[in-house]
XYZ file of C-alpha atoms in Angstrom:
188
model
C 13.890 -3.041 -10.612
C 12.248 -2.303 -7.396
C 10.076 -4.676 -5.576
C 7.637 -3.843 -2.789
C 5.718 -5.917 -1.587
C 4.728 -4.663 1.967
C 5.284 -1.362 3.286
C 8.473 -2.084 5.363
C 10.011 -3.332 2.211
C 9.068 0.092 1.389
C 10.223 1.819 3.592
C 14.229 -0.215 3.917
C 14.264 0.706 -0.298
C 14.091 4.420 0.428
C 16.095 3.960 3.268
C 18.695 2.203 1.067
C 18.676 5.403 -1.352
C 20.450 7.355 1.325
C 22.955 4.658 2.114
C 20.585 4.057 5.406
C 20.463 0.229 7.217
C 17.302 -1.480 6.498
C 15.194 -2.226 9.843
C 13.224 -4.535 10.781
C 9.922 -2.778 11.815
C 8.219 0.362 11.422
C 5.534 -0.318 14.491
C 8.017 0.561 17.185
C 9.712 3.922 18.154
C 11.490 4.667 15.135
C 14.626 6.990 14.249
C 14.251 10.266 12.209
C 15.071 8.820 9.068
C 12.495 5.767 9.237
C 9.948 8.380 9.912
C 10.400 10.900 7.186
C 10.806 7.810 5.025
C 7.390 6.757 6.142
C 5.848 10.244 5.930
C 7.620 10.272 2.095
C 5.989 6.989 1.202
C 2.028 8.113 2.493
C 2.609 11.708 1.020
C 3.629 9.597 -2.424
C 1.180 7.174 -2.067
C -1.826 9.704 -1.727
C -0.269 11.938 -4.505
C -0.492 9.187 -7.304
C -3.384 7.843 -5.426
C -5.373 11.451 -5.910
C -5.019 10.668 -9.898
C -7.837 8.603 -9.786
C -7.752 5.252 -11.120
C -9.644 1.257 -11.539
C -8.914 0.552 -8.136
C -9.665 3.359 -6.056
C -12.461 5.225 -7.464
C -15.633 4.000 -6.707
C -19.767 5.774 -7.662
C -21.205 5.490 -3.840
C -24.791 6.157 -2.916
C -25.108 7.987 0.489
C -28.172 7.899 2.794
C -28.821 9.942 6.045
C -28.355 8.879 9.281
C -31.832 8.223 10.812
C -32.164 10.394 14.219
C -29.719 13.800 12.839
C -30.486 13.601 8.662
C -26.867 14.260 7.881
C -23.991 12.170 5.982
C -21.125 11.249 7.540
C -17.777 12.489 5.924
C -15.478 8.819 4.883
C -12.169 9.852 6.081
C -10.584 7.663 3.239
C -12.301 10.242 0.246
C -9.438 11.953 -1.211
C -11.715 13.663 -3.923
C -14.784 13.483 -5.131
C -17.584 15.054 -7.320
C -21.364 14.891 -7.312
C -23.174 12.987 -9.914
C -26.698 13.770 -8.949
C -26.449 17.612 -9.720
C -25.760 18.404 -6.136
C -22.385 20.461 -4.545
C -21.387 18.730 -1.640
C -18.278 19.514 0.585
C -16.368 17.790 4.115
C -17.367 20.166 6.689
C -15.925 18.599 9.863
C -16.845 14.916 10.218
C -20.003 15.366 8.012
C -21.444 16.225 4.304
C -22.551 19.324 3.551
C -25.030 20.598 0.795
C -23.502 23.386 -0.434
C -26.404 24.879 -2.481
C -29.260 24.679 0.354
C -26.045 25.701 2.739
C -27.039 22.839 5.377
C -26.200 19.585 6.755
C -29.458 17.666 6.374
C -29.855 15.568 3.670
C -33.700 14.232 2.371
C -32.472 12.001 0.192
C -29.786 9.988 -0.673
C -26.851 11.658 -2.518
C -24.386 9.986 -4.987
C -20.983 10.908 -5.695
C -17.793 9.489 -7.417
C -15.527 9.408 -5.146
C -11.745 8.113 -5.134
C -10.741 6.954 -2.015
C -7.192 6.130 -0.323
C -6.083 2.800 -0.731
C -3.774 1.312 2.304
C -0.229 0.708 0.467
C -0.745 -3.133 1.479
C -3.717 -3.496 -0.809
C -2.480 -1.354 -3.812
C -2.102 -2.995 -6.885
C 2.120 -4.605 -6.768
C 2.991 -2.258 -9.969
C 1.392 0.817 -7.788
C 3.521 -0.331 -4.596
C 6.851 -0.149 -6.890
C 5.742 3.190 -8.897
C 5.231 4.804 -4.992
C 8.213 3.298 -3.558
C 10.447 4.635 -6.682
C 8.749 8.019 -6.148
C 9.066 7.992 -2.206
C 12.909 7.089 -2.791
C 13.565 9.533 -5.487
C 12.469 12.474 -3.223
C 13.699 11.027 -0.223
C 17.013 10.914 -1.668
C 16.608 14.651 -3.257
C 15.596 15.862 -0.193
C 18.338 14.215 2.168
C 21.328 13.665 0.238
C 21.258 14.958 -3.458
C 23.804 12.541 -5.227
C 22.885 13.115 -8.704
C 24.537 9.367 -9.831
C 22.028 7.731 -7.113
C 19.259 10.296 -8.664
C 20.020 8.618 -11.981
C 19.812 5.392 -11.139
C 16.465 5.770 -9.079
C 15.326 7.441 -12.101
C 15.643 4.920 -14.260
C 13.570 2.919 -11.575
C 10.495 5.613 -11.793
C 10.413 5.588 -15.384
C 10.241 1.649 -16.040
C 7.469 1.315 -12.491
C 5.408 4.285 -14.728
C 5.486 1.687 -17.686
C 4.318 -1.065 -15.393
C 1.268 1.482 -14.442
C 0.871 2.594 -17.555
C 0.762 -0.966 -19.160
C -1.764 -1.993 -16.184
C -4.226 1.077 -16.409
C -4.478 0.049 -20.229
C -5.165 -3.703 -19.085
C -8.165 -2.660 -17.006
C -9.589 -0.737 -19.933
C -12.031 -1.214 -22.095
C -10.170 0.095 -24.788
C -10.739 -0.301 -28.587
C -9.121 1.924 -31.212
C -11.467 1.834 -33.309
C -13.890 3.590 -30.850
C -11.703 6.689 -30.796
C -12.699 9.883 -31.897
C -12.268 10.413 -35.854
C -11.241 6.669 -36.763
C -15.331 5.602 -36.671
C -15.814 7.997 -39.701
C -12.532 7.085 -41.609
C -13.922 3.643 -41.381
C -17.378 4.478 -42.860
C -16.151 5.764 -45.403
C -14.791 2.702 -47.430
């Protein structure tokens, strides 16, 4: 099983999927397989991010700014959808109202939005289901060994379980609320 626990362990795991040496920082000016590992591990991490789920999807309220009436764009958004019947899109760094076709905002708007979650602060089954994912590809991408392809896998399928078995945690859920099982059980 793989464990992540910050992103440099991250990062030495995909490394280690090509055979690569583990280092011992990413901060510094770093060789060209530490960076596409790195640029692996964000374009995983936004990819399963961009799903949606408990810990990165939030219902925001958004007010004007005093002086110019518009809404600043939040760079960490990765999606999101009005919830007050309005169409609004990221045009450079601000909101825009898409069916008045302005900027300026009266009133407040709300949206659900999910939002990109730094890899430090992700949930620890989340950090080994993007790690697995990262080193899968990596290792597709650079090197191809099918037996090493197995192998990491195996690792993806068991980290999906461990997300799978968390996003059902956070739930609410009761099977006796689903769909069609409500009137079975009215009917006795």
């Amino acid at each position: 099983m793989l464990t992540a626990i910050t992103k440099l362990d991250a990062i030495n795991i995909i490394l280690s999927a090509i055979g690569a040496d583990p280092v011992n920082t990413i901060d510094t000016e770093i060789d060209v397989d530490v960076a596409n590992a790195c640029r692996q591990l964000d374009k995983a991490s936004r990819d399963i991010q961009r799903k949606g789920w408990d810990f990165n999807t939030y219902h925001l309220t958004l007010a004007s700014e005093a002086f110019s009436q518009c809404i600043p764009w939040i760079p960490t958004i990765i999606s999101h959808k009005a919830t007050d019947g309005g169409s609004y899109a990221k045009r450079g760094d601000w909101f825009y109202d898409m069916q008045n076709q302005r900027f300026e905002f009266t009133h407040p708007i709300t949206i659900d939005a999910i939002m990109a979650i730094d890899f430090e602060d992700l949930p620890d089954c989340f950090k080994n289901y993007i790690t697995a994912k990262a080193a899968l590809d990596f290792q597709a991408h650079y090197m191809g060994d099918t037996t090493v392809a197995q192998d990491l896998a195996y690792a993806l399928q068991e980290a999906y379980q461990e997300i799978v078995a968390y996003d059902m945690n956070m739930q609410d859920a009761n099977m006796l609320n689903m769909t069609g099982v409500q009137p079975a059980l009215e009917r006795t």
